[in-house]
Amino acid sequence: MPVATPDPWRAGSSRAGRLRDVVTRFLAPSPVHPLFPGGVLFAAVDGAVVAHFAFGDAVRYDAARVELPLDQRVPATVETLYDLASLTKTFTAVLALRLVEGGALALDAPVLEYLPSFVDKSAITVRMLLTHTSGLSKDVPLVGASAAARLEHVLREPPVGPAGGGYLYADQNFIALGEIVTHLAGEPLDVLVRQQIAGPLGMARTGFRPPPSLPAAATEGATRGTVHDPSAAAFGGVAGHAGLFATAADVALLARALLAGGGPLLRPSTVDLMRTDANQRFGPAAAHGLGVDVDQAWYMGKLAGHGAFGHTGFTGTSMVCDPRRRIALVLLTNRVHPDATWGNNNPARRAVADAMLA
């Protein structure tokens, strides 16, 4: 008799209606257009799913940013892929910390030790990349005729501040970290994510450069399935700071693993280090662990304040893990469709987080 494959989430739900009411109110024009066309929300408490639903549209506008007739729109579903944007950074951090556990990477070693192209930046350590305290610029130049040339140029860029001198969120940190991981592991980043994170966790719809057969939510204009971030696009769609696509349920599996102590990805002690604020000397606004934000109320709402950790993505994505209350909350939207200047997801992120505690 065949053995049933266990569901990684236990059954259960009582808050879905309230969460749906909260998030769908942002689909109303405010005042001209909605905050986002649509999305998917996944919430779990202590391993029990309390909400998993889609809302709105995956495609609402055409390439000219004109609203489509109702019968031409593509509704969002729980199977819709979303461009994770900077949520990719947390995946890259997990890969790096696996190398730390294996002894191949040292957090306080100079990056130059692993990347010869990292010239004239000998004071910058791996830990500084993970905590955005390297002093590297947040503006990534894209100079070069090929992806390899553009990457080389970025790695050689001089810092704009002293190493360890303050918190400055910069994609360049995780572009470099992705290259370190690739160099030490001897495999491309997309292969490593698939083999070391997506595979072990059963994240069947997570990866870089998704095939056209998988339904992806539109980003700016009506682009679907192509990375929105210009730097990641310039590197061929695979980078340490952006480029991953996933469903909300898949992202929730990563949140669940981190809340459960890291297995099968990391040791509990490594997860504890990952989610501990390493930037206390720079104030609460800079609170950051190794590849995750810590207690940032601007998107975690009332979940912040007791060690909550997570990350956001420019495209309208976010993941929040609250160890104290055992909450995993994932909100994936395509707020950049059809125009990245139309809105900011943070009101919805905070409202959904607050609704988890109502």
Short mmCIF file of N, CA, C and O in Angstrom, two decimals, residues 1 18 31 64 110 114 121 131 136 188 222 235 243 248 254 259 272 279 284 296 310 316 335 345:
data_model
loop_
_atom_site.label_atom_id
_atom_site.label_comp_id
_atom_site.label_asym_id
_atom_site.label_seq_id
_atom_site.Cartn_x
_atom_site.Cartn_y
_atom_site.Cartn_z
N MET A 1 0.85 -1.19 0.00
CA MET A 1 0.00 0.00 0.00
C MET A 1 0.88 1.24 0.00
O MET A 1 1.79 1.36 0.83
N ARG A 18 -10.74 37.56 7.79
CA ARG A 18 -10.27 38.88 8.22
C ARG A 18 -9.09 39.34 7.38
O ARG A 18 -9.02 40.50 6.96
N PRO A 31 -6.25 57.35 -5.19
CA PRO A 31 -7.63 57.60 -5.63
C PRO A 31 -7.86 57.19 -7.09
O PRO A 31 -8.99 57.03 -7.52
N ALA A 64 1.08 49.22 -22.80
CA ALA A 64 1.00 50.68 -22.82
C ALA A 64 0.47 51.24 -21.50
O ALA A 64 0.15 52.42 -21.41
N PRO A 110 38.30 38.84 4.88
CA PRO A 110 38.12 39.84 3.83
C PRO A 110 37.50 39.23 2.58
O PRO A 110 37.85 38.12 2.18
N TYR A 114 38.33 35.88 -1.26
CA TYR A 114 37.53 34.97 -2.10
C TYR A 114 37.30 35.52 -3.51
O TYR A 114 37.05 34.74 -4.43
N LYS A 121 39.61 47.03 -1.56
CA LYS A 121 38.55 46.99 -0.54
C LYS A 121 38.88 45.91 0.49
O LYS A 121 38.02 45.14 0.91
N THR A 131 25.36 42.23 6.35
CA THR A 131 24.68 43.20 7.21
C THR A 131 24.59 44.59 6.59
O THR A 131 24.13 45.53 7.24
N LEU A 136 29.68 49.97 0.62
CA LEU A 136 29.51 49.94 -0.83
C LEU A 136 28.30 50.76 -1.25
O LEU A 136 27.35 50.94 -0.49
N PRO A 188 26.76 27.28 -10.52
CA PRO A 188 26.02 28.55 -10.68
C PRO A 188 24.98 28.71 -9.58
O PRO A 188 24.50 27.74 -8.99
N ALA A 222 3.66 44.98 -19.20
CA ALA A 222 3.01 43.67 -19.13
C ALA A 222 4.03 42.55 -19.19
O ALA A 222 3.74 41.45 -19.63
N PHE A 235 22.89 40.77 -15.66
CA PHE A 235 23.75 39.61 -15.38
C PHE A 235 23.14 38.32 -15.92
O PHE A 235 23.58 37.24 -15.55
N GLY A 243 16.26 38.15 -8.71
CA GLY A 243 16.13 37.26 -9.85
C GLY A 243 15.26 36.04 -9.61
O GLY A 243 14.78 35.43 -10.56
N ALA A 248 3.80 31.97 -3.25
CA ALA A 248 3.75 32.32 -1.83
C ALA A 248 3.93 31.08 -0.96
O ALA A 248 4.60 31.13 0.08
N LEU A 254 10.29 28.25 3.15
CA LEU A 254 11.55 28.77 3.67
C LEU A 254 11.34 29.39 5.05
O LEU A 254 12.12 29.16 5.98
N LEU A 259 11.90 29.20 11.00
CA LEU A 259 11.22 29.23 12.30
C LEU A 259 11.45 27.92 13.07
O LEU A 259 11.41 27.91 14.30
N ASP A 272 19.94 31.25 14.70
CA ASP A 272 19.95 32.24 15.78
C ASP A 272 20.87 33.40 15.44
O ASP A 272 20.54 34.57 15.67
N ASN A 279 23.61 45.08 13.95
CA ASN A 279 23.86 46.51 13.72
C ASN A 279 23.35 47.38 14.86
O ASN A 279 22.96 48.53 14.64
N PRO A 284 17.99 51.42 15.76
CA PRO A 284 16.94 50.46 15.39
C PRO A 284 16.59 50.45 13.91
O PRO A 284 16.17 49.41 13.38
N GLN A 296 11.46 45.46 11.90
CA GLN A 296 11.23 46.67 11.12
C GLN A 296 9.72 46.90 10.96
O GLN A 296 9.06 46.31 10.12
N GLY A 310 12.83 39.11 8.56
CA GLY A 310 12.32 38.84 7.22
C GLY A 310 12.97 39.73 6.19
O GLY A 310 14.06 40.26 6.40
N GLY A 316 7.08 44.22 -4.71
CA GLY A 316 5.87 44.13 -3.90
C GLY A 316 5.77 42.86 -3.10
O GLY A 316 4.67 42.40 -2.79
N ARG A 335 3.10 44.95 -7.37
CA ARG A 335 2.75 46.37 -7.25
C ARG A 335 3.46 47.22 -8.31
O ARG A 335 3.07 48.37 -8.53
N ASN A 345 3.95 49.40 -1.29
CA ASN A 345 3.26 48.28 -0.64
C ASN A 345 3.18 48.36 0.87
O ASN A 345 2.45 47.61 1.49
#
